[in-house]
Coordinates of C-alpha atoms in Angstrom, one line a residue:
X701 CA 7.1 -46.5 30.9
X702 CA 5.6 -44.4 27.8
X703 CA 8.8 -43.6 25.1
X704 CA 7.9 -40.3 23.0
X705 CA 9.7 -39.5 19.9
X706 CA 9.0 -36.0 18.9
X707 CA 10.7 -34.1 16.0
X708 CA 11.8 -30.4 17.3
X709 CA 13.8 -29.4 14.3
X710 CA 10.9 -27.7 12.5
X711 CA 9.5 -25.7 15.8
X712 CA 8.1 -26.9 19.2
X713 CA 4.3 -27.4 18.0
X714 CA 4.9 -30.8 18.0
X715 CA 7.1 -31.0 21.1
X716 CA 4.3 -28.8 23.2
X717 CA 1.2 -31.0 22.2
X718 CA 3.7 -34.4 23.4
X719 CA 4.3 -32.6 26.5
X720 CA 0.6 -32.5 27.4
X721 CA 0.1 -35.9 26.2
X722 CA 3.0 -37.0 28.9
X723 CA 1.3 -35.0 31.4
X724 CA -2.0 -37.1 31.0
X725 CA 0.1 -40.1 30.6
X726 CA 1.8 -39.3 34.0
X727 CA -1.4 -38.3 35.8
X728 CA -2.3 -42.1 35.0
X729 CA 0.7 -43.3 36.9
X730 CA 3.1 -43.9 34.1
X731 CA 6.5 -42.8 33.6
X732 CA 7.5 -40.5 30.4
X733 CA 10.8 -40.4 28.8
X734 CA 10.9 -38.1 25.4
X735 CA 13.3 -38.2 22.9
X736 CA 14.0 -35.1 21.0
X737 CA 16.4 -33.7 18.5
X738 CA 19.8 -32.6 19.7
X739 CA 20.4 -28.7 20.9
X740 CA 16.3 -27.9 19.9
X741 CA 14.4 -27.7 23.3
X742 CA 15.1 -24.9 26.0
X743 CA 14.5 -26.0 29.3
X744 CA 12.0 -23.5 30.2
X745 CA 9.6 -25.4 28.0
X746 CA 9.7 -28.9 29.9
X747 CA 10.8 -28.0 33.5
X748 CA 7.3 -28.0 34.8
X749 CA 6.7 -31.6 33.9
X750 CA 8.4 -35.2 35.5
X751 CA 9.8 -36.6 32.4
X752 CA 13.0 -37.4 31.2
X753 CA 14.5 -36.1 27.6
X754 CA 17.2 -37.8 25.5
X755 CA 18.7 -35.9 22.8
X756 CA 19.2 -37.4 19.8
X757 CA 21.7 -36.7 17.0
X758 CA 20.9 -36.5 13.4
X759 CA 20.8 -39.6 11.7
X760 CA 21.5 -40.5 8.5
X761 CA 18.0 -42.5 7.9
X762 CA 14.6 -42.8 9.7
X763 CA 15.8 -46.7 10.4
X764 CA 18.7 -45.4 12.2
X765 CA 16.9 -43.0 14.3
X766 CA 14.4 -45.6 15.4
X767 CA 17.4 -48.4 16.3
X768 CA 19.4 -45.1 18.2
X769 CA 16.1 -44.5 20.5
X770 CA 15.8 -48.3 20.8
X771 CA 19.4 -48.9 22.1
X772 CA 19.2 -45.2 24.1
X773 CA 16.3 -46.7 26.1
X774 CA 18.3 -50.2 27.0
X775 CA 21.4 -48.9 28.0
X776 CA 19.3 -47.3 30.4
X777 CA 17.6 -50.6 31.2
X778 CA 14.1 -49.1 30.6
X779 CA 11.2 -51.3 30.2
X780 CA 8.7 -49.7 27.5
X781 CA 5.2 -50.1 27.2
X782 CA 4.1 -48.1 24.8
X783 CA 5.8 -46.1 21.8
X784 CA 4.4 -42.4 20.6
X785 CA 5.8 -41.1 17.7
X786 CA 4.8 -37.3 16.5
X787 CA 6.7 -35.9 13.4
X788 CA 6.5 -35.8 9.6
X789 CA 9.8 -36.8 9.1
X790 CA 9.0 -40.2 10.6
X791 CA 7.7 -42.6 8.2
X792 CA 6.2 -46.0 8.1
X793 CA 9.9 -47.4 8.0
X794 CA 10.5 -45.9 11.3
X795 CA 7.4 -47.3 12.9
X796 CA 7.7 -50.6 11.4
X797 CA 11.2 -50.8 13.0
X798 CA 9.8 -50.0 16.3
X799 CA 7.3 -52.2 16.2
X800 CA 9.5 -55.1 15.7
X801 CA 10.4 -54.7 19.8
X802 CA 6.7 -55.9 20.1
X803 CA 5.8 -52.9 22.0
X804 CA 2.3 -51.2 21.2
X805 CA 2.4 -47.6 18.9
X806 CA 0.7 -44.6 18.8
X807 CA 1.5 -42.1 15.5
X808 CA 0.2 -38.7 15.5
X809 CA -0.6 -37.1 12.0
X810 CA -2.6 -34.3 10.6
X811 CA -1.7 -34.9 7.0
X812 CA -3.1 -38.5 6.3
X813 CA 0.2 -40.5 5.8
X814 CA 0.5 -44.0 5.7
X815 CA 1.0 -45.9 8.7
X816 CA 1.8 -49.1 10.2
X817 CA 1.1 -48.1 14.1
X818 CA -1.1 -49.8 16.3
X819 CA -3.2 -46.5 16.7
X820 CA -2.9 -43.0 14.4
X821 CA -4.5 -39.9 16.2
X822 CA -5.4 -37.2 13.7
X823 CA -7.5 -34.2 15.1
X824 CA -7.7 -32.6 11.8
X825 CA -11.6 -32.0 11.0
X826 CA -12.9 -32.7 7.7
X827 CA -16.6 -33.2 7.7
X828 CA -18.1 -36.3 6.9
X829 CA -14.5 -37.3 5.3
X830 CA -13.0 -37.4 8.8
X831 CA -13.9 -40.9 9.0
X832 CA -12.4 -41.7 5.5
X833 CA -9.1 -39.7 5.9
X834 CA -7.1 -42.9 6.4
X835 CA -8.8 -45.2 4.0
X836 CA -6.1 -47.0 2.1
X837 CA -3.2 -46.0 4.5
X838 CA -3.2 -48.4 7.3
X839 CA -2.0 -51.4 8.2
X840 CA -4.7 -54.4 9.0
X841 CA -3.9 -53.9 13.1
X842 CA -4.1 -50.1 12.6
X843 CA -7.1 -48.4 14.5
X844 CA -7.7 -44.5 14.5
X845 CA -8.7 -41.8 16.9
X846 CA -10.0 -39.0 14.4
X847 CA -11.5 -35.1 15.0
X848 CA -11.1 -32.3 17.2
X849 CA -11.9 -34.9 20.3
X850 CA -8.3 -36.0 19.9
X851 CA -6.8 -32.7 19.9
X852 CA -4.2 -32.1 22.4
X853 CA -4.0 -28.9 24.3
X854 CA -2.6 -27.6 27.5
X855 CA -4.6 -28.7 30.9
X856 CA -5.8 -24.9 31.1
X857 CA -8.3 -24.9 27.8
X858 CA -10.4 -27.5 29.8
X859 CA -11.6 -24.7 32.2
X860 CA -10.9 -21.5 30.1
X861 CA -11.6 -18.4 32.4
X862 CA -14.3 -16.0 32.6
X863 CA -13.7 -14.0 28.9
X864 CA -13.3 -10.2 30.1
X865 CA -12.1 -9.9 26.1
X866 CA -10.4 -6.4 26.9
X867 CA -7.1 -7.2 25.9
X868 CA -7.1 -5.8 22.5
X869 CA -5.5 -7.4 19.4
X870 CA -3.3 -10.3 19.4
X871 CA -1.3 -11.4 16.5
X872 CA 0.9 -14.7 16.5
X873 CA 2.7 -17.1 13.5
X874 CA 2.6 -19.8 16.1
X875 CA 6.5 -21.3 17.1
X876 CA 8.0 -19.6 14.1
X877 CA 6.8 -17.8 11.2
X878 CA 8.3 -14.8 8.8
X879 CA 7.1 -11.5 10.4
X880 CA 7.8 -9.0 7.4
X881 CA 4.3 -8.7 6.3
X882 CA 2.5 -8.9 9.6
X883 CA 5.0 -6.4 10.8
X884 CA 3.7 -3.8 8.3
X885 CA 0.2 -4.5 9.2
X886 CA 0.8 -3.5 13.0
X887 CA 3.2 -0.8 12.0
X888 CA 0.4 0.8 10.4
X889 CA -2.1 0.2 13.0
X890 CA 0.3 1.9 15.2
X891 CA 1.2 4.9 12.9
X892 CA -2.0 5.3 10.9
X893 CA -4.7 3.8 13.1
X894 CA -7.8 3.5 11.9
X895 CA -10.8 5.3 13.7
X896 CA -11.4 3.7 16.9
X897 CA -8.2 1.7 17.4
X898 CA -6.2 4.9 18.0
X899 CA -5.6 3.2 21.9
X900 CA -6.2 -0.2 21.1
X901 CA -3.8 -2.5 23.0
X902 CA -1.8 -4.7 20.9
X903 CA 0.1 -7.7 21.6
X904 CA 2.5 -9.8 19.4
X905 CA 3.6 -13.4 20.3
X906 CA 6.8 -13.9 19.2
X907 CA 8.0 -17.8 18.8
X908 CA 11.3 -19.1 19.3
X909 CA 11.8 -19.9 15.5
X910 CA 10.3 -16.7 14.3
X911 CA 12.3 -14.7 11.8
X912 CA 12.3 -11.2 10.5
X913 CA 11.2 -9.9 14.0
X914 CA 13.5 -6.6 14.1
X915 CA 10.9 -4.4 13.1
X916 CA 8.7 -5.4 15.9
X917 CA 11.2 -4.6 18.5
X918 CA 12.0 -1.0 16.7
X919 CA 8.0 -0.6 17.1
X920 CA 7.5 -1.7 20.5
X921 CA 10.4 0.7 21.6
X922 CA 8.5 3.5 20.2
X923 CA 5.1 2.7 21.0
X924 CA 3.5 1.9 24.8
X925 CA 0.8 0.3 23.6
X926 CA 2.9 -2.5 21.5
X927 CA 3.7 -5.3 23.9
X928 CA 6.2 -8.4 22.2
X929 CA 5.3 -11.9 24.2
X930 CA 8.3 -13.7 23.9
X931 CA 9.0 -17.1 25.8
X932 CA 5.4 -17.6 26.8
X933 CA 4.7 -21.3 27.6
X934 CA 1.1 -20.9 27.6
X935 CA -1.1 -18.4 25.4
X936 CA -4.3 -19.4 27.0
X937 CA -4.4 -16.1 29.2
X938 CA -3.6 -14.0 26.0
X939 CA -6.5 -15.8 23.7
X940 CA -9.0 -15.3 26.6
X941 CA -8.7 -11.7 26.6
X942 CA -7.9 -10.5 23.2
X943 CA -11.0 -8.8 21.7
X944 CA -9.6 -10.2 18.0
X945 CA -6.5 -12.7 17.1
X946 CA -4.8 -12.2 13.7
X947 CA -2.6 -14.9 12.7
X948 CA -1.5 -18.3 11.6
X949 CA -4.0 -21.3 11.8
X950 CA -2.0 -23.9 12.7
X951 CA -2.4 -25.4 16.4
X952 CA -4.2 -22.3 17.3
X953 CA -7.2 -23.2 15.6
X954 CA -7.8 -25.5 18.4
X955 CA -7.3 -22.8 20.9
X956 CA -9.2 -20.7 19.7
X957 CA -12.2 -22.9 19.5
X958 CA -11.6 -23.8 23.2
X959 CA -11.4 -20.2 24.4
X960 CA -14.0 -19.4 21.9
X961 CA -12.1 -16.4 20.7
X962 CA -13.0 -14.0 17.6
X963 CA -10.3 -14.6 14.9
X964 CA -9.1 -14.0 11.1
X965 CA -6.7 -16.7 10.3
X966 CA -4.2 -17.3 7.3
X967 CA -2.2 -20.2 6.3
X968 CA 1.4 -20.6 6.7
X969 CA 1.9 -24.1 5.7
X970 CA 0.2 -27.0 3.7
X971 CA -1.6 -28.5 6.9
X972 CA -3.3 -25.5 7.8
X973 CA -5.1 -25.2 4.7
X974 CA -8.8 -26.2 5.5
X975 CA -12.1 -26.3 3.8
X976 CA -14.2 -23.3 5.2
X977 CA -16.8 -25.6 6.0
X978 CA -15.0 -27.7 8.3
X979 CA -13.4 -24.4 9.8
X980 CA -17.2 -23.7 10.4
X981 CA -17.9 -26.6 12.3
X982 CA -15.3 -25.2 14.9
X983 CA -17.2 -21.6 15.0
X984 CA -14.2 -20.3 12.9
X985 CA -15.8 -18.4 9.8
X986 CA -12.8 -16.0 9.0
X987 CA -9.9 -17.6 7.4
X988 CA -8.3 -16.1 4.4
X989 CA -5.4 -18.4 3.3
X990 CA -3.4 -15.8 1.3
X991 CA -3.9 -12.9 3.5
X992 CA -0.4 -12.1 3.6
X993 CA -0.4 -11.4 -0.2
X994 CA -3.2 -9.1 0.1
X995 CA -2.8 -5.3 0.0
X996 CA -2.0 -3.7 3.1
X997 CA -4.8 -0.8 2.9
X998 CA -7.4 -3.4 2.8
X999 CA -6.0 -5.7 5.4
X1000 CA -6.0 -3.0 8.1
X1001 CA -9.3 -1.9 7.1
X1002 CA -10.4 -5.6 7.5
X1003 CA -9.0 -5.6 11.1
X1004 CA -10.6 -2.6 12.3
X1005 CA -14.0 -3.8 10.6
X1006 CA -13.6 -7.0 13.0
X1007 CA -12.5 -5.5 15.9
X1008 CA -15.5 -3.3 16.2
X1009 CA -17.7 -6.2 15.1
X1010 CA -16.0 -8.8 17.4
X1011 CA -18.9 -9.4 19.4
X1012 CA -20.9 -10.7 16.4
X1013 CA -17.6 -12.8 15.7
X1014 CA -17.9 -14.2 18.8
X1015 CA -21.5 -15.0 18.5
X1016 CA -20.5 -17.6 15.9
X1017 CA -18.3 -19.6 18.2
X1018 CA -20.5 -20.1 20.6
X1019 CA -22.6 -21.6 18.2
X1020 CA -20.0 -24.2 16.8
X1021 CA -21.2 -27.7 15.6
X1022 CA -18.1 -29.1 17.4
X1023 CA -17.1 -28.2 20.7
X1024 CA -13.2 -28.1 21.8
X1025 CA -13.4 -29.4 25.5
X1026 CA -9.5 -29.8 25.8
X1027 CA -9.8 -33.5 27.0
X1028 CA -7.8 -34.7 24.0
X1029 CA -4.8 -35.9 25.7
X1030 CA -6.6 -37.9 28.2
X1031 CA -8.8 -39.5 25.5
X1032 CA -5.5 -40.2 23.7
X1033 CA -3.7 -41.3 26.8
X1034 CA -6.5 -43.5 27.8
X1035 CA -6.8 -45.4 24.4
X1036 CA -3.0 -46.1 24.6
X1037 CA -3.0 -47.6 27.8
X1038 CA -6.4 -49.3 27.9
X1039 CA -6.7 -50.3 24.2
X1040 CA -10.5 -48.4 24.3
X1041 CA -10.4 -49.0 20.5
X1042 CA -11.0 -46.3 17.6
X1043 CA -12.9 -43.2 18.3
X1044 CA -14.5 -40.5 16.0
X1045 CA -15.4 -37.2 17.0
X1046 CA -19.7 -36.5 16.9
X1047 CA -21.2 -33.6 15.5
X1048 CA -23.6 -31.8 18.1
X1049 CA -26.7 -30.2 16.9
X1050 CA -25.9 -26.6 17.1
X1051 CA -28.2 -25.6 14.3
X1052 CA -29.7 -22.6 15.8
X1053 CA -33.8 -22.4 14.6
X1054 CA -34.4 -19.2 12.8
X1055 CA -37.2 -17.0 14.1
X1056 CA -39.0 -16.7 11.3
X1057 CA -39.1 -18.7 8.4
X1058 CA -41.5 -19.1 5.2
X1059 CA -42.5 -22.5 3.5
X1060 CA -42.7 -22.2 -0.2
X1061 CA -43.5 -25.6 -1.0
X1062 CA -42.8 -28.9 0.7
X1063 CA -39.2 -29.2 0.2
X1064 CA -38.6 -25.4 0.2
X1065 CA -37.9 -23.1 2.9
X1066 CA -36.8 -19.4 3.0
X1067 CA -35.3 -18.0 6.4
X1068 CA -33.4 -14.9 7.3
X1069 CA -29.9 -15.0 6.4
X1070 CA -27.5 -14.4 9.5
X1071 CA -23.6 -14.1 9.9
X1072 CA -22.7 -18.3 9.6
X1073 CA -23.7 -17.4 5.9
X1074 CA -20.6 -15.3 5.3
X1075 CA -18.7 -17.7 3.3
X1076 CA -21.5 -19.6 1.3
X1077 CA -23.1 -16.1 0.4
X1078 CA -19.8 -15.1 -1.2
X1079 CA -19.2 -18.4 -2.9
X1080 CA -22.8 -18.1 -4.2
X1081 CA -22.1 -14.6 -5.4
X1082 CA -19.0 -15.6 -7.1
X1083 CA -20.4 -18.6 -9.1
X1084 CA -19.3 -18.3 -12.9
X1085 CA -23.4 -18.7 -13.5
X1086 CA -24.3 -15.2 -11.8
X1087 CA -21.1 -13.2 -11.8
X1088 CA -21.8 -12.4 -15.7
X1089 CA -25.6 -11.3 -14.7
X1090 CA -23.9 -8.4 -12.0
X1091 CA -23.4 -4.8 -12.6
X1092 CA -19.9 -6.0 -11.2
X1093 CA -18.8 -8.9 -13.0
X1094 CA -15.0 -9.6 -11.5
X1095 CA -15.1 -12.1 -8.7
X1096 CA -15.5 -10.5 -5.0
X1097 CA -12.2 -10.5 -3.4
X1098 CA -12.6 -12.4 0.3
X1099 CA -11.0 -8.9 2.2
X1100 CA -13.7 -7.3 0.4
X1101 CA -16.6 -9.3 1.0
X1102 CA -15.3 -9.3 4.8
X1103 CA -15.5 -5.9 5.3
X1104 CA -18.6 -5.1 3.0
X1105 CA -20.6 -8.1 5.3
X1106 CA -20.1 -6.3 8.4
X1107 CA -21.0 -2.9 7.4
X1108 CA -24.1 -3.5 5.2
X1109 CA -27.6 -3.1 5.7
X1110 CA -29.2 -5.1 3.0
X1111 CA -32.0 -7.7 4.2
X1112 CA -30.8 -10.9 2.9
X1113 CA -32.8 -14.4 2.9
X1114 CA -31.8 -17.9 1.8
X1115 CA -34.0 -20.4 0.3
X1116 CA -33.1 -23.9 1.1
X1117 CA -34.2 -27.2 -0.3
X1118 CA -33.9 -30.1 1.7
X1119 CA -32.1 -27.5 4.1
X1120 CA -29.3 -27.0 1.6
X1121 CA -28.9 -23.2 0.2
X1122 CA -30.6 -23.0 -3.5
X1123 CA -30.6 -19.3 -3.6
X1124 CA -29.8 -15.9 -1.8
X1125 CA -32.1 -12.9 -2.4
X1126 CA -32.0 -9.7 -1.0
X1127 CA -33.4 -6.1 -0.8
X1128 CA -32.8 -2.7 0.5
X1129 CA -34.9 0.3 0.9
X1130 CA -33.5 3.9 0.7
X1131 CA -34.7 7.0 0.4
X1132 CA -33.9 9.5 -2.8
X1133 CA -35.4 12.9 -3.2
X1134 CA -38.1 12.2 -0.8
X1135 CA -39.2 9.0 -2.3
X1136 CA -38.9 5.7 -0.9
X1137 CA -36.7 3.3 -3.7
X1138 CA -36.2 -0.6 -3.2
X1139 CA -33.5 -2.3 -4.8
X1140 CA -32.1 -5.8 -4.3
X1141 CA -31.8 -9.2 -6.5
X1142 CA -31.4 -12.7 -6.6
X1143 CA -28.3 -15.3 -7.2
X1144 CA -27.9 -19.0 -7.2
X1145 CA -26.2 -21.2 -4.8
X1146 CA -26.6 -24.3 -6.5
X1147 CA -27.2 -25.6 -10.0
X1148 CA -30.6 -27.0 -9.0
X1149 CA -32.1 -23.5 -9.6
X1150 CA -34.6 -23.2 -11.8
X1151 CA -37.5 -21.0 -13.3
X1152 CA -39.9 -22.2 -11.0
X1153 CA -37.5 -21.5 -8.0
X1154 CA -37.2 -17.9 -9.0
X1155 CA -40.4 -16.9 -10.0
X1156 CA -41.5 -18.5 -6.3
X1157 CA -38.8 -15.9 -4.3
X1158 CA -39.8 -13.0 -6.5
X1159 CA -43.4 -13.4 -5.6
X1160 CA -42.5 -13.8 -2.0
X1161 CA -40.1 -10.9 -2.5
X1162 CA -42.8 -8.5 -4.2
X1163 CA -45.6 -9.5 -1.6
X1164 CA -43.4 -9.2 1.4
X1165 CA -41.8 -5.7 0.6
X1166 CA -45.3 -4.6 -0.4
X1167 CA -46.3 -4.9 3.6
X1168 CA -43.4 -3.7 4.9
X1169 CA -42.6 -0.6 2.6
X1170 CA -46.0 0.1 1.0
X1171 CA -45.1 3.5 -0.6
X1172 CA -41.5 2.1 -2.0
X1173 CA -40.8 2.2 -6.1
X1174 CA -38.9 -0.8 -7.1
X1175 CA -36.0 -0.5 -9.4
X1176 CA -34.1 -2.5 -10.7
X1177 CA -31.1 -3.4 -13.5
X1178 CA -30.9 -6.3 -15.7
X1179 CA -28.6 -7.5 -18.1
X1180 CA -30.2 -7.3 -21.7
X1181 CA -29.0 -10.8 -22.7
X1182 CA -30.7 -12.0 -19.2
X1183 CA -33.8 -13.2 -20.9
X1184 CA -34.6 -15.2 -18.0
X1185 CA -35.0 -12.7 -15.7
X1186 CA -36.4 -10.4 -18.0
X1187 CA -39.2 -12.4 -18.5
X1188 CA -39.3 -13.2 -14.7
X1189 CA -39.6 -9.2 -14.0
X1190 CA -42.2 -8.5 -16.8
X1191 CA -44.5 -11.0 -15.7
X1192 CA -44.1 -9.7 -12.3
X1193 CA -44.9 -6.4 -13.2
X1194 CA -41.9 -4.5 -13.9
X1195 CA -42.0 -1.9 -17.0
X1196 CA -39.1 -0.2 -18.4
X1197 CA -38.5 3.3 -17.2
X1198 CA -38.0 6.2 -19.1
X1199 CA -34.9 8.3 -19.2
X1200 CA -36.8 11.2 -17.7
X1201 CA -38.6 9.6 -15.0
X1202 CA -37.5 9.9 -11.3
X1203 CA -37.1 6.3 -10.5
X1204 CA -34.7 5.8 -13.8
X1205 CA -32.7 8.7 -12.2
X1206 CA -33.0 6.8 -8.9
X1207 CA -31.9 3.6 -10.6
X1208 CA -28.8 4.9 -11.9
X1209 CA -27.5 6.4 -8.7
X1210 CA -28.4 2.9 -6.9
X1211 CA -26.4 0.8 -9.7
X1212 CA -23.8 3.3 -10.9
X1213 CA -22.0 0.6 -12.9
X1214 CA -24.8 -0.4 -15.1
X1215 CA -24.6 0.8 -18.7
X1216 CA -27.8 1.5 -20.1
X1217 CA -25.9 -0.3 -23.1
X1218 CA -25.8 -3.4 -21.6
X1219 CA -29.0 -3.5 -18.7
X1220 CA -32.5 -2.8 -18.9
X1221 CA -33.4 -0.2 -16.1
X1222 CA -37.1 -1.4 -14.8
X1223 CA -39.2 -0.5 -12.1
X1224 CA -42.5 -1.3 -10.0
X1225 CA -44.9 1.0 -8.7
X1226 CA -47.3 0.7 -5.9
X1227 CA -50.5 1.6 -5.8
X1228 CA -49.9 4.5 -4.1
X1229 CA -46.1 6.7 -3.9
X1230 CA -46.1 9.3 -1.4
X1231 CA -44.0 8.9 1.6
X1232 CA -45.4 8.8 4.8

């Protein structure tokens, strides 16, 4: 028999993943008994699995909790061959007390806490740091199962159905959460919908421990296209159908990855904070931790933009470097029962080779920017050594950036040094009063950028655009304090634009935030300027 102690006082997320682990253990001919906190788990959440439940009253400390669990099983005459514990309240003392029984113990975690358990399973992905998450935090006998290969999901996530994506918008905060702010978003989407979302279906998953849901009930009574989903035992069908998910990260990170669902997420708790690069490995690129604190009007605009561009967001999912296959429970069950030892999730080669690239030097390669650069582009743009040179010196807000990204039409490229971004360069062609004008720029993505790199990229850009836009006039504005770029452009053939030149007027229109007191207005004329 396998005994599972799970914390159910702070929501049912831990219980649900232990339910699916229990199912995997039962499939391997194991009996399972679960110990949960008293009066916290409705019958509907476990009636479909053949497990026995023991309710644990509030105990004065963790050692007393562990002893209660041991005594409860002893009274039943149960012979336990393995223990599993899942909950932040069960610490090293709890684990040590259980291990005194001589039975192997598996601990679930996602916060990299200290453990003395025989096995520690943690699905969190932290890139190359994943293997190091528990260095110095485990007993000598402890082994680890690390990364999304050990993410426990409901069985239906192993065989996701064909995705129709006709379900509109789906909102969820997980098993709990305060709905005050998201309810304001939903009200705006219903009462003053952005263009194209006037008839879009909106579904809201309300967890058993959710708060501030009254406004949602009022809205649902007034608007037929709003559906409240309560008492749901699985969200897989909703993930598979929705056009865009908006909600808290939590467990949904792996469920969304398994179903390749386009998503915009935010954080409700510390364990939902993740480095963007780690989320990107799972195909999830659109995460704004403090989205709940952002301007409502801007958030609504972002949701509308992402919903319209959901096919592009879905494409990012399909290129994930880590595949979540829904078999984590089976892997953990096998490790517990068969002693298969430590395990670590490996990256798969998901790098899409660009259709076109330019080799500028032995270790320098230029490629077109794709949607996979959405976060690195912003990170580079917001570097302090870049911002002061711009016509807009303030940091770019992530909500604003995401909205801009899916609407902009500039041609952007990235210069890679040993396959790592070195700098970004962009240009755009527009017609003003019958004349084609090119404008653009570049900004560093690394401290390693030097004059040679900038000169190489400018030479490439001018050659490339001369072929594509032979009649266009280049216009630029350069901060007068930026001697580096002023010299660079002067060598490339840019000249000062007189106030009465049409190109000067064009530059003023294209760069409205550039003051003549602070910026030089320059241009580069082609051999001929008549538009064809």
